[in-house]
Tab-separated table of C-alpha atoms in Angstrom:
chain	number	residue	atom	x	y	z
A	1327	MET	CA	-14.031	29.627	-57.576
A	1328	ASN	CA	-17.206	30.888	-56.548
A	1329	THR	CA	-17.242	33.772	-58.523
A	1330	GLU	CA	-18.718	33.934	-62.047
A	1331	ASN	CA	-16.525	32.407	-65.066
A	1332	LYS	CA	-16.052	34.668	-67.778
A	1333	MET	CA	-17.686	31.895	-69.950
A	1334	GLY	CA	-21.093	33.182	-68.729
A	1335	VAL	CA	-21.303	36.748	-68.144
A	1336	MET	CA	-18.888	38.354	-71.146
A	1337	PRO	CA	-20.457	39.710	-74.552
A	1338	VAL	CA	-21.051	36.423	-76.603
A	1339	ASN	CA	-19.372	38.293	-79.438
A	1340	LYS	CA	-16.102	39.606	-77.170
A	1341	LEU	CA	-16.547	35.948	-75.396
A	1342	LEU	CA	-16.445	33.574	-78.889
A	1343	ILE	CA	-13.306	35.611	-80.280
A	1344	THR	CA	-11.146	35.544	-77.093
A	1345	MET	CA	-12.132	31.609	-76.611
A	1346	SER	CA	-11.917	31.120	-80.694
A	1347	VAL	CA	-8.948	33.428	-81.372
A	1348	PRO	CA	-6.449	31.612	-79.602
A	1349	MET	CA	-7.573	28.437	-80.624
A	1350	ILE	CA	-7.421	29.296	-84.096
A	1351	LEU	CA	-3.695	30.616	-84.052
A	1352	SER	CA	-2.318	26.806	-82.717
A	1353	MET	CA	-4.888	25.181	-84.915
A	1354	LEU	CA	-3.142	27.726	-88.293
A	1355	VAL	CA	0.564	26.661	-86.991
A	1356	GLN	CA	-0.331	23.145	-86.375
A	1357	ALA	CA	-1.248	23.293	-90.073
A	1358	LEU	CA	1.878	24.734	-91.024
A	1359	TYR	CA	3.396	22.383	-89.089
A	1360	ASN	CA	1.315	19.380	-91.374
A	1361	VAL	CA	2.298	21.117	-94.486
A	1362	VAL	CA	5.920	21.861	-93.506
A	1363	ASP	CA	6.747	18.238	-92.516
A	1364	SER	CA	5.483	16.346	-95.859
A	1365	MET	CA	7.711	19.486	-97.280
A	1366	PHE	CA	10.763	18.234	-96.486
A	1367	VAL	CA	9.432	14.518	-96.772
A	1368	ALA	CA	8.811	16.061	-100.104
A	1369	GLN	CA	11.929	16.272	-101.067
A	1370	ILE	CA	13.747	12.519	-100.286
A	1371	SER	CA	11.174	10.993	-103.410
A	1372	GLU	CA	7.162	11.216	-104.247
A	1373	ASN	CA	7.694	7.742	-102.291
A	1374	ALA	CA	8.540	9.010	-99.259
A	1375	LEU	CA	5.425	11.479	-99.759
A	1376	THR	CA	2.728	8.917	-100.268
A	1377	ALA	CA	4.366	6.266	-97.311
A	1378	VAL	CA	3.644	9.278	-95.205
A	1379	SER	CA	0.189	10.268	-96.753
A	1380	LEU	CA	-0.815	6.232	-96.261
A	1381	ALA	CA	0.241	6.671	-92.528
A	1382	PHE	CA	-2.066	9.746	-92.192
A	1383	PRO	CA	-5.351	7.223	-91.318
A	1384	ALA	CA	-3.363	5.826	-88.213
A	1385	GLN	CA	-1.943	8.596	-86.984
A	1386	ASN	CA	-5.408	10.431	-87.808
A	1387	LEU	CA	-6.607	7.200	-85.505
A	1388	MET	CA	-4.240	7.918	-82.684
A	1389	ILE	CA	-6.041	12.028	-82.421
A	1390	ALA	CA	-9.216	10.871	-83.062
A	1391	VAL	CA	-8.993	9.074	-79.745
A	1392	ALA	CA	-6.909	12.079	-78.224
A	1393	THR	CA	-9.221	14.862	-79.180
A	1394	GLY	CA	-12.079	12.987	-79.218
A	1395	THR	CA	-12.023	11.661	-75.461
A	1396	GLY	CA	-10.665	15.549	-75.127
A	1397	VAL	CA	-14.439	16.672	-76.652
A	1398	GLY	CA	-16.240	14.405	-74.135
A	1399	VAL	CA	-13.943	16.303	-70.916
A	1400	ASN	CA	-14.397	19.709	-72.194
A	1401	ALA	CA	-17.857	19.174	-72.423
A	1402	VAL	CA	-18.774	16.927	-69.344
A	1403	LEU	CA	-15.787	19.540	-66.900
A	1404	SER	CA	-17.481	22.708	-68.571
A	1405	ARG	CA	-21.401	21.790	-67.832
A	1406	SER	CA	-19.807	20.717	-64.003
A	1407	LEU	CA	-18.149	24.317	-63.828
A	1408	GLY	CA	-21.850	26.007	-65.120
A	1409	GLU	CA	-23.124	24.013	-62.524
A	1410	LYS	CA	-20.411	25.296	-59.756
A	1411	ASN	CA	-20.113	21.786	-59.286
A	1412	PHE	CA	-16.576	22.447	-58.794
A	1413	GLU	CA	-15.669	18.914	-57.322
A	1414	ARG	CA	-17.149	17.137	-59.740
A	1415	ALA	CA	-14.206	19.285	-62.038
A	1416	ASN	CA	-11.523	17.822	-60.361
A	1417	GLN	CA	-12.769	14.752	-60.723
A	1418	ILE	CA	-12.954	14.516	-64.277
A	1419	ALA	CA	-10.224	16.488	-65.114
A	1420	GLU	CA	-8.105	13.802	-63.285
A	1421	HIS	CA	-9.889	10.946	-65.474
A	1422	ALA	CA	-8.657	12.449	-68.801
A	1423	LEU	CA	-4.965	12.136	-67.902
A	1424	PHE	CA	-5.637	8.800	-66.784
A	1425	LEU	CA	-7.747	8.059	-70.198
A	1426	ALA	CA	-4.984	9.701	-71.653
A	1427	LEU	CA	-2.221	6.701	-70.366
A	1428	LEU	CA	-4.393	4.320	-71.026
A	1429	SER	CA	-5.005	4.982	-75.186
A	1430	TYR	CA	-1.336	5.227	-74.850
A	1431	LEU	CA	-0.636	2.045	-73.618
A	1432	ALA	CA	-3.066	0.752	-76.305
A	1433	PHE	CA	-1.889	2.484	-79.673
A	1434	ALA	CA	2.245	1.913	-78.297
A	1435	PHE	CA	1.155	-2.031	-78.236
A	1436	LEU	CA	-0.482	-1.750	-81.750
A	1437	GLY	CA	2.284	0.648	-83.497
A	1438	LEU	CA	5.092	-2.685	-82.674
A	1439	THR	CA	3.395	-5.407	-83.887
A	1440	VAL	CA	0.769	-4.525	-86.911
A	1441	SER	CA	2.257	-1.100	-88.367
A	1442	ARG	CA	4.055	-3.299	-91.190
A	1443	GLN	CA	0.771	-5.272	-92.068
A	1444	PHE	CA	-0.741	-1.706	-92.034
A	1445	PHE	CA	0.782	-0.697	-94.952
A	1446	LEU	CA	0.877	-4.490	-97.161
A	1447	LEU	CA	-2.763	-3.731	-96.973
A	1448	GLN	CA	-2.188	-0.941	-99.153
A	1449	THR	CA	0.337	-1.420	-101.171
A	1450	ASP	CA	3.129	-3.963	-102.314
A	1451	ILE	CA	5.970	-1.821	-103.308
A	1452	ASP	CA	8.687	-1.724	-101.556
A	1453	ASP	CA	10.250	1.362	-100.950
A	1454	ILE	CA	6.577	2.831	-99.837
A	1455	VAL	CA	6.192	-0.287	-96.818
A	1456	GLU	CA	9.457	0.651	-95.412
A	1457	TYR	CA	9.395	4.026	-95.416
A	1458	GLY	CA	6.029	3.667	-93.814
A	1459	THR	CA	6.598	1.438	-91.304
A	1460	GLU	CA	9.357	3.105	-89.819
A	1461	TYR	CA	7.344	6.095	-89.680
A	1462	LEU	CA	4.373	4.841	-88.035
A	1463	ARG	CA	6.450	2.762	-85.830
A	1464	ILE	CA	8.551	5.760	-83.688
A	1465	CYS	CA	5.141	7.847	-83.940
A	1466	THR	CA	2.618	5.243	-82.415
A	1467	VAL	CA	5.520	4.032	-79.752
A	1468	ALA	CA	6.302	7.496	-78.411
A	1469	SER	CA	2.874	8.770	-78.592
A	1470	PHE	CA	2.858	9.012	-74.786
A	1471	GLY	CA	3.504	13.571	-75.828
A	1472	LEU	CA	0.647	13.454	-78.166
A	1473	PHE	CA	-2.319	11.846	-75.606
A	1474	GLY	CA	-0.649	14.185	-73.048
A	1475	GLN	CA	-0.010	17.464	-74.606
A	1476	VAL	CA	-4.093	16.998	-75.829
A	1477	ALA	CA	-5.132	16.392	-72.707
A	1478	PHE	CA	-3.899	19.070	-71.024
A	1479	GLU	CA	-5.018	21.401	-74.141
A	1480	LYS	CA	-8.305	20.973	-73.041
A	1481	LEU	CA	-8.434	20.755	-69.765
A	1482	MET	CA	-7.429	24.227	-70.280
A	1483	GLN	CA	-10.311	24.652	-72.733
A	1484	SER	CA	-12.573	24.027	-70.450
A	1485	THR	CA	-12.519	26.684	-68.614
A	1486	GLY	CA	-11.811	29.212	-70.533
A	1487	ARG	CA	-7.596	29.782	-70.820
A	1488	THR	CA	-7.240	28.878	-74.498
A	1489	PHE	CA	-4.872	31.205	-74.725
A	1490	TYR	CA	-3.026	28.569	-73.169
A	1491	SER	CA	-3.795	25.715	-74.646
A	1492	MET	CA	-2.409	27.964	-78.425
A	1493	ILE	CA	1.056	27.981	-75.862
A	1494	ILE	CA	1.111	24.269	-75.271
A	1495	GLN	CA	0.391	23.496	-79.324
A	1496	GLY	CA	2.088	26.141	-80.692
A	1497	VAL	CA	4.918	25.506	-78.810
A	1498	GLY	CA	4.833	22.066	-80.301
A	1499	ALA	CA	4.362	22.638	-83.690
A	1500	ILE	CA	7.055	24.850	-83.786
A	1501	THR	CA	9.649	22.448	-82.801
A	1502	ASN	CA	8.380	19.975	-84.666
A	1503	ILE	CA	8.726	22.406	-87.494
A	1504	ILE	CA	12.433	23.384	-86.628
A	1505	LEU	CA	13.639	20.470	-85.764
A	1506	ASP	CA	11.837	18.403	-88.761
A	1507	PRO	CA	15.323	19.340	-91.839
A	1508	ILE	CA	17.348	18.897	-88.646
A	1509	PHE	CA	16.433	15.528	-88.431
A	1510	ILE	CA	15.666	15.119	-92.181
A	1511	PHE	CA	19.178	15.991	-93.839
A	1512	GLY	CA	20.848	15.639	-90.812
A	1513	LEU	CA	21.778	19.225	-90.197
A	1514	PHE	CA	24.026	20.983	-87.816
A	1515	GLY	CA	25.952	17.579	-86.930
A	1516	ALA	CA	22.575	14.879	-86.261
A	1517	PRO	CA	22.124	11.686	-88.092
A	1518	LYS	CA	20.660	11.814	-91.552
A	1519	MET	CA	17.372	9.982	-90.765
A	1520	GLY	CA	15.469	10.606	-94.001
A	1521	VAL	CA	11.538	9.702	-93.269
A	1522	SER	CA	12.254	8.876	-89.910
A	1523	GLY	CA	13.898	11.973	-89.276
A	1524	ALA	CA	9.908	13.311	-89.818
A	1525	ALA	CA	8.952	11.055	-87.240
A	1526	VAL	CA	11.241	12.220	-84.284
A	1527	ALA	CA	10.656	15.682	-84.703
A	1528	THR	CA	7.042	15.110	-84.837
A	1529	VAL	CA	7.181	13.263	-81.392
A	1530	ALA	CA	9.754	15.886	-79.702
A	1531	GLY	CA	7.393	18.611	-80.781
A	1532	GLN	CA	4.558	16.496	-78.837
A	1533	ILE	CA	6.439	15.374	-75.534
A	1534	LEU	CA	7.513	18.650	-75.302
A	1535	ALA	CA	3.931	20.693	-75.793
A	1536	PHE	CA	2.849	17.629	-73.193
A	1537	ILE	CA	5.585	18.904	-70.519
A	1538	LEU	CA	4.996	22.543	-70.947
A	1539	GLY	CA	0.880	21.875	-70.616
A	1540	PHE	CA	1.604	19.882	-67.257
A	1541	PHE	CA	3.806	23.193	-65.857
A	1542	LEU	CA	0.440	25.603	-67.245
A	1543	ASN	CA	-1.832	23.758	-65.730
A	1544	ARG	CA	-0.145	23.453	-62.396
A	1545	ALA	CA	0.387	26.893	-62.404
A	1546	LYS	CA	-2.051	29.060	-64.139
A	1547	ASN	CA	-5.367	26.595	-63.854
A	1548	THR	CA	-6.788	27.527	-60.672
A	1549	ASP	CA	-10.594	26.139	-61.863
A	1550	LEU	CA	-8.994	23.060	-61.174
A	1551	SER	CA	-6.801	22.039	-58.246
A	1552	LEU	CA	-5.853	17.976	-59.120
A	1553	SER	CA	-4.791	15.447	-56.837
A	1554	LEU	CA	-3.684	11.625	-58.203
A	1555	LYS	CA	-2.517	10.707	-54.873
A	1556	THR	CA	-6.119	10.064	-54.319
A	1557	PHE	CA	-7.199	9.457	-57.710
A	1558	ARG	CA	-9.628	6.408	-58.109
A	1559	PRO	CA	-11.319	5.041	-61.967
A	1560	LYS	CA	-14.932	5.937	-61.403
A	1561	CYS	CA	-16.871	4.279	-64.106
A	1562	GLU	CA	-19.883	6.880	-63.642
A	1563	ILE	CA	-17.749	9.505	-64.331
A	1564	ILE	CA	-15.874	7.168	-67.538
A	1565	GLY	CA	-18.970	7.199	-68.722
A	1566	HIS	CA	-19.960	10.422	-68.735
A	1567	ILE	CA	-17.182	11.546	-70.614
A	1568	TYR	CA	-17.020	9.048	-72.754
A	1569	SER	CA	-21.276	9.262	-73.990
A	1570	VAL	CA	-19.807	12.173	-75.583
A	1571	GLY	CA	-16.658	11.482	-76.111
A	1572	ILE	CA	-16.977	7.889	-78.154
A	1573	PRO	CA	-18.770	9.209	-80.875
A	1574	SER	CA	-16.498	12.069	-81.075
A	1575	ILE	CA	-13.615	9.516	-81.495
A	1576	ILE	CA	-15.478	7.592	-83.924
A	1577	MET	CA	-16.742	10.530	-86.041
A	1578	ALA	CA	-12.824	11.077	-86.234
A	1579	SER	CA	-12.411	7.653	-86.778
A	1580	VAL	CA	-14.665	7.214	-89.505
A	1581	GLY	CA	-12.064	9.953	-91.667
A	1582	SER	CA	-9.527	7.566	-90.727
A	1583	VAL	CA	-11.698	4.683	-92.449
A	1584	MET	CA	-12.413	6.949	-95.363
A	1585	THR	CA	-9.254	7.985	-95.889
A	1586	PHE	CA	-7.964	4.400	-96.207
A	1587	GLY	CA	-10.649	3.699	-98.257
A	1588	MET	CA	-10.198	6.439	-100.808
A	1589	ASN	CA	-6.425	5.373	-100.786
A	1590	LYS	CA	-7.205	1.791	-101.576
A	1591	ILE	CA	-9.475	3.383	-104.813
A	1592	LEU	CA	-6.565	6.179	-106.233
A	1593	ILE	CA	-3.406	3.374	-105.920
A	1594	ALA	CA	-5.404	1.485	-108.665
A	1595	PHE	CA	-5.191	4.120	-110.890
A	1596	THR	CA	-1.450	5.394	-109.701
A	1597	SER	CA	-0.099	6.224	-106.192
A	1598	THR	CA	0.570	10.084	-107.877
A	1599	ALA	CA	-2.733	9.975	-107.292
A	1600	THR	CA	-2.692	9.067	-103.502
A	1601	ALA	CA	-0.068	11.617	-103.049
A	1602	VAL	CA	-2.557	14.060	-104.638
A	1603	PHE	CA	-5.070	12.713	-101.572
A	1604	GLY	CA	-2.838	13.206	-99.170
A	1605	VAL	CA	-1.473	17.011	-100.274
A	1606	TYR	CA	-4.944	17.695	-100.129
A	1607	PHE	CA	-4.847	16.964	-96.716
A	1608	LYS	CA	-2.543	19.031	-95.787
A	1609	LEU	CA	-3.562	22.187	-97.394
A	1610	GLN	CA	-6.879	21.650	-96.866
A	1611	SER	CA	-5.844	21.930	-92.976
A	1612	PHE	CA	-4.854	25.801	-93.072
A	1613	ILE	CA	-8.874	26.141	-93.896
A	1614	PHE	CA	-9.755	23.409	-91.527
A	1615	MET	CA	-7.937	24.209	-89.079
A	1616	PRO	CA	-9.051	27.516	-88.170
A	1617	VAL	CA	-12.857	26.312	-88.265
A	1618	PHE	CA	-11.665	23.415	-85.494
A	1619	GLY	CA	-10.386	25.982	-83.487
A	1620	LEU	CA	-13.157	27.690	-83.790
A	1621	ASN	CA	-14.979	24.707	-82.401
A	1622	ASN	CA	-12.704	24.415	-79.863
A	1623	GLY	CA	-13.673	27.427	-78.299
A	1624	THR	CA	-17.860	27.383	-78.866
A	1625	VAL	CA	-18.093	24.119	-77.153
A	1626	PRO	CA	-17.109	24.804	-73.520
A	1627	ILE	CA	-19.080	28.122	-74.215
A	1628	ILE	CA	-22.195	26.252	-75.324
A	1629	ALA	CA	-22.063	23.832	-72.632
A	1630	TYR	CA	-21.110	26.256	-69.552
A	1631	ASN	CA	-24.147	28.433	-70.617
A	1632	TYR	CA	-26.178	25.439	-71.034
A	1633	GLY	CA	-25.476	24.001	-67.341
A	1634	ALA	CA	-26.299	27.676	-65.964
A	1635	GLY	CA	-29.803	27.525	-68.275
A	1636	LYS	CA	-28.895	30.495	-70.541
A	1637	ALA	CA	-30.822	29.916	-73.602
A	1638	ASP	CA	-30.226	32.883	-75.013
A	1639	ARG	CA	-26.380	32.913	-74.993
A	1640	ILE	CA	-26.024	29.413	-76.533
A	1641	MET	CA	-28.472	30.241	-79.736
A	1642	LYS	CA	-26.169	33.980	-79.954
A	1643	THR	CA	-23.025	31.776	-79.560
A	1644	LEU	CA	-24.575	29.469	-81.705
A	1645	LYS	CA	-25.158	31.878	-85.179
A	1646	LEU	CA	-21.800	33.818	-84.098
A	1647	ALA	CA	-19.382	30.410	-84.816
A	1648	ILE	CA	-21.629	30.124	-88.218
A	1649	LEU	CA	-20.822	32.709	-89.671
A	1650	TYR	CA	-18.018	32.967	-88.619
A	1651	ALA	CA	-17.493	29.673	-90.226
A	1652	VAL	CA	-18.668	29.862	-93.788
A	1653	ALA	CA	-16.177	32.964	-93.714
A	1654	ILE	CA	-13.556	31.194	-93.489
A	1655	MET	CA	-14.421	28.770	-95.405
A	1656	PHE	CA	-15.523	30.740	-98.306
A	1657	VAL	CA	-11.924	32.165	-98.404
A	1658	GLY	CA	-10.344	28.319	-98.890
A	1659	PHE	CA	-12.902	28.010	-101.697
A	1660	ILE	CA	-11.195	31.203	-103.549
A	1661	VAL	CA	-7.808	30.178	-102.793
A	1662	PHE	CA	-8.235	26.846	-103.860
A	1663	GLN	CA	-9.961	27.875	-107.295
A	1664	THR	CA	-7.446	30.800	-108.415
A	1665	LEU	CA	-4.184	29.124	-107.096
A	1666	PRO	CA	-4.260	25.074	-107.459
A	1667	ASP	CA	-0.825	24.648	-109.257
A	1668	ARG	CA	1.000	26.900	-106.321
A	1669	LEU	CA	-0.528	25.156	-103.986
A	1670	LEU	CA	0.851	21.639	-105.149
A	1671	MET	CA	4.542	23.110	-106.106
A	1672	ILE	CA	4.811	23.485	-102.203
A	1673	PHE	CA	5.478	19.990	-101.954
A	1674	ASN	CA	7.718	19.557	-105.772
A	1675	ALA	CA	4.520	18.307	-107.940
A	1676	SER	CA	5.944	16.743	-111.246
A	1677	GLU	CA	3.589	17.559	-113.911
A	1678	THR	CA	2.205	14.389	-113.554
A	1679	MET	CA	0.913	15.330	-109.911
A	1680	LEU	CA	0.091	18.800	-111.413
A	1681	SER	CA	-2.340	17.073	-114.039
A	1682	ILE	CA	-4.377	15.210	-111.755
A	1683	GLY	CA	-3.918	17.700	-108.423
A	1684	VAL	CA	-5.238	20.834	-110.392
A	1685	PRO	CA	-8.546	19.865	-110.994
A	1686	ALA	CA	-9.152	17.675	-108.053
A	1687	LEU	CA	-7.949	20.585	-105.907
A	1688	ARG	CA	-10.556	22.817	-107.603
A	1689	ILE	CA	-14.099	20.157	-107.297
A	1690	ILE	CA	-12.820	19.215	-103.652
A	1691	SER	CA	-12.990	23.226	-102.653
A	1692	ILE	CA	-16.649	23.285	-103.405
A	1693	SER	CA	-17.310	21.008	-100.411
A	1694	PHE	CA	-15.814	24.087	-99.023
A	1695	LEU	CA	-19.540	26.069	-99.194
A	1696	LEU	CA	-20.909	24.475	-97.243
A	1697	ALA	CA	-18.840	22.200	-94.737
A	1698	GLY	CA	-18.149	24.917	-91.792
A	1699	TYR	CA	-21.723	25.205	-90.972
A	1700	CYS	CA	-22.138	21.898	-90.720
A	1701	ILE	CA	-19.045	22.166	-88.338
A	1702	VAL	CA	-20.654	24.413	-86.146
A	1703	CYS	CA	-23.613	21.969	-85.674
A	1704	SER	CA	-21.962	19.214	-84.793
A	1705	SER	CA	-20.395	21.383	-82.235
A	1706	LEU	CA	-23.836	22.527	-80.709
A	1707	PHE	CA	-24.769	18.674	-80.161
A	1708	GLN	CA	-21.283	17.560	-78.489
A	1709	ALA	CA	-21.970	20.709	-76.275
A	1710	LEU	CA	-24.931	19.483	-75.621
A	1711	GLY	CA	-24.361	15.783	-75.464
A	1712	HIS	CA	-25.784	14.819	-78.173
A	1713	GLY	CA	-21.867	13.469	-79.410
A	1714	MET	CA	-24.309	10.247	-81.590
A	1715	LEU	CA	-25.679	13.042	-83.526
A	1716	SER	CA	-22.666	13.956	-84.696
A	1717	LEU	CA	-21.431	10.501	-85.312
A	1718	TRP	CA	-24.814	9.919	-87.432
A	1719	VAL	CA	-24.104	12.592	-90.099
A	1720	SER	CA	-20.372	11.586	-90.106
A	1721	VAL	CA	-20.773	8.332	-90.534
A	1722	PHE	CA	-23.709	8.981	-93.038
A	1723	ARG	CA	-21.098	11.363	-95.020
A	1724	GLN	CA	-18.278	9.737	-95.149
A	1725	LEU	CA	-19.164	6.201	-95.629
A	1726	VAL	CA	-22.212	5.833	-96.852
A	1727	VAL	CA	-22.267	8.749	-99.234
A	1728	LEU	CA	-18.335	9.736	-99.852
A	1729	LEU	CA	-16.440	6.797	-100.218
A	1730	PRO	CA	-19.135	4.381	-102.343
A	1731	ALA	CA	-19.910	7.359	-104.859
A	1732	ALA	CA	-16.074	7.828	-105.284
A	1733	TYR	CA	-16.140	3.963	-105.681
A	1734	VAL	CA	-18.733	3.798	-108.735
A	1735	LEU	CA	-17.674	7.493	-110.005
A	1736	SER	CA	-14.066	5.978	-110.319
A	1737	LYS	CA	-15.967	3.044	-112.458
A	1738	ILE	CA	-18.055	5.754	-114.997
A	1739	GLY	CA	-15.361	8.087	-115.087
A	1740	GLY	CA	-12.042	7.603	-114.077
A	1741	LEU	CA	-9.818	9.082	-111.720
A	1742	SER	CA	-11.127	12.810	-112.309
A	1743	TYR	CA	-14.580	11.496	-111.637
A	1744	VAL	CA	-13.534	10.680	-108.059
A	1745	TRP	CA	-12.944	13.859	-106.584
A	1746	LEU	CA	-16.634	14.725	-107.058
A	1747	SER	CA	-18.239	12.907	-103.750
A	1748	TYR	CA	-16.834	15.648	-101.533
A	1749	PRO	CA	-19.503	17.908	-103.137
A	1750	ILE	CA	-22.093	15.324	-103.110
A	1751	ALA	CA	-20.845	14.461	-99.694
A	1752	GLU	CA	-21.110	17.351	-98.301
A	1753	ILE	CA	-24.289	17.987	-100.055
A	1754	PHE	CA	-26.540	15.032	-97.568
A	1755	SER	CA	-24.763	16.139	-94.456
A	1756	CYS	CA	-26.311	19.835	-94.842
A	1757	LEU	CA	-29.269	18.526	-95.144
A	1758	PHE	CA	-28.758	15.888	-92.160
A	1759	SER	CA	-27.321	18.579	-89.947
A	1760	THR	CA	-30.335	20.726	-90.284
A	1761	CYS	CA	-32.717	18.420	-89.616
A	1762	PHE	CA	-31.110	17.704	-86.357
A	1763	LEU	CA	-30.572	21.102	-85.505
A	1764	ARG	CA	-34.313	21.527	-85.708
A	1765	HIS	CA	-34.690	18.778	-83.709
A	1766	ILE	CA	-32.039	20.029	-80.999
A	1767	TYR	CA	-33.779	22.967	-80.618
A	1768	LYS	CA	-36.881	21.653	-80.074
A	1769	LYS	CA	-35.881	19.647	-77.270
A	1770	GLU	CA	-33.012	21.558	-75.273
A	1771	ILE	CA	-33.329	24.538	-76.494
A	1772	ILE	CA	-37.361	26.017	-76.367
A	1773	PRO	CA	-37.171	24.446	-73.402
A	1774	LEU	CA	-34.496	26.035	-71.325
A	1775	LYS	CA	-35.396	29.279	-72.636
A	1776	LYS	CA	-39.424	28.629	-70.642
A	1777	ALA	CA	-37.235	27.385	-67.838
A	1778	SER	CA	-35.987	30.831	-67.432
A	1779	VAL	CA	-38.378	33.006	-67.771
C-alpha cells in the first residue's frame, strides 16, 4: 500500500499507453455493440431503427449520470492515492457504490412512469411510440447493471488497473452482441422479442459486467479495501465527488438535450432524417470512443501527479494525449469522407437514407479535426477539479451554438444545411477550450512547478 503507484513513476508515454490502450479496446468493443445493436434493429423496420434512435437521449442521460459520477470518483480517488491518503480513498470507493444505487432507483422510477410521454413529445407515429416505449422501459428498470458496471470500472481506472476495466466492459458488450440476434429474432428456441429483445440483450450484458466487476475488484484491486458493513454516507465526500461529477453529468446530459432538440428539428423534414442522425451517432462512436478511452486513461494520471506535485508529468501527459487524440480523429475524418455510403449500408439504408446520409456524414465529420483537442482539454479540467470549465465549453458548444445554428440553417437552406451546425460549433468549442487551458496553466501548473523547485 505504501509503495509508489505506477502513475507517479512509470515513463509518461509508456504509462499513458498502458493506461489507455485497454480502455480504447473496451470502448471499441462498446462501439461495435452500438453498431451491431442498431444493425439488427434496422432489419425489423426503419420505424424500429427510428424508435431506438429517439430513445438515445434518455439512454445517454443514464450513461451521463453513471460516468459523470465515475469521473468525480476517478479524480478524487486518484488524487487521494497520490497524497497517500489510503483511508480516504477507501471511503470514496464505498461512496461510489452508494451513489450508483441511488442513481439506479431514480431512473427505474422514471422509466416506469414517463417512458411513453417521452416518445409522444417527439412523434405521433404509433409504431415508433410503441417500439420506443417497450425498449426504454426495459433499459431503465433493469439499469442496476449499468450503474454497477460503471462504478466498478471507475474504481479500477482510479487505481491504474485499466486492463481489468477493459475486461469488465468488454465482457458486457460482447455478451450484448451475442444475445442481440438471439432475442430479437428468436434464435435457438428463444422467444422472438423484436425491439424488446434488443433491450433485454443490453441489460443482460450490463448485469453480467456488473457481477464480473464486483468479483474482479475484490480479487485484484489491492489499493482499495471496501467494507460496506460499516459504511455511513458523508456529505463532505459526496460533495467532493460531485464538485467534479455534477459538471461532468450536466456536460454529458447536455448531449441528451442537444440530441432531443436535433431530433425535433430533423423529424419535421422526415423520420428518415432522424434515422440518419441516429445512425451517425452509432458510427461516430467508433471514432469518439477510442478518444474517450484515451481520456479515461489520462484523467487518473493527471489527477495522481497533481496530488503528488509533479507538474512536468502532467504537461507531458497532456501533450501526448492531444497528439494521440488528434491522430485518431483525423483517421475518422478520412473514413467518413471516403466511405459514407458503405457505412450507411451497414444499416440496410434505403435510397432516401443514402441521399440524406452521405452528405450529412461528410459535413459533420469536418468537426472531427478539432474535436480530439477539445476532449483532451476537458480531461485536464476534470482531473484538476475544474469540471465547471468543461461544462461551460459543452453547454456553449451544444446549446448556445449547435442547436440554434441547426434551427436557423434549417430555415435558411433546408435539411442539407442543418449538418453545418456541427463544424461551426466545434470551432467555438476549440476557442473556448484554448482560453480555459491557458487559464488553468497559469493558475494550477505554474504554481505547482514553482513549488517543486
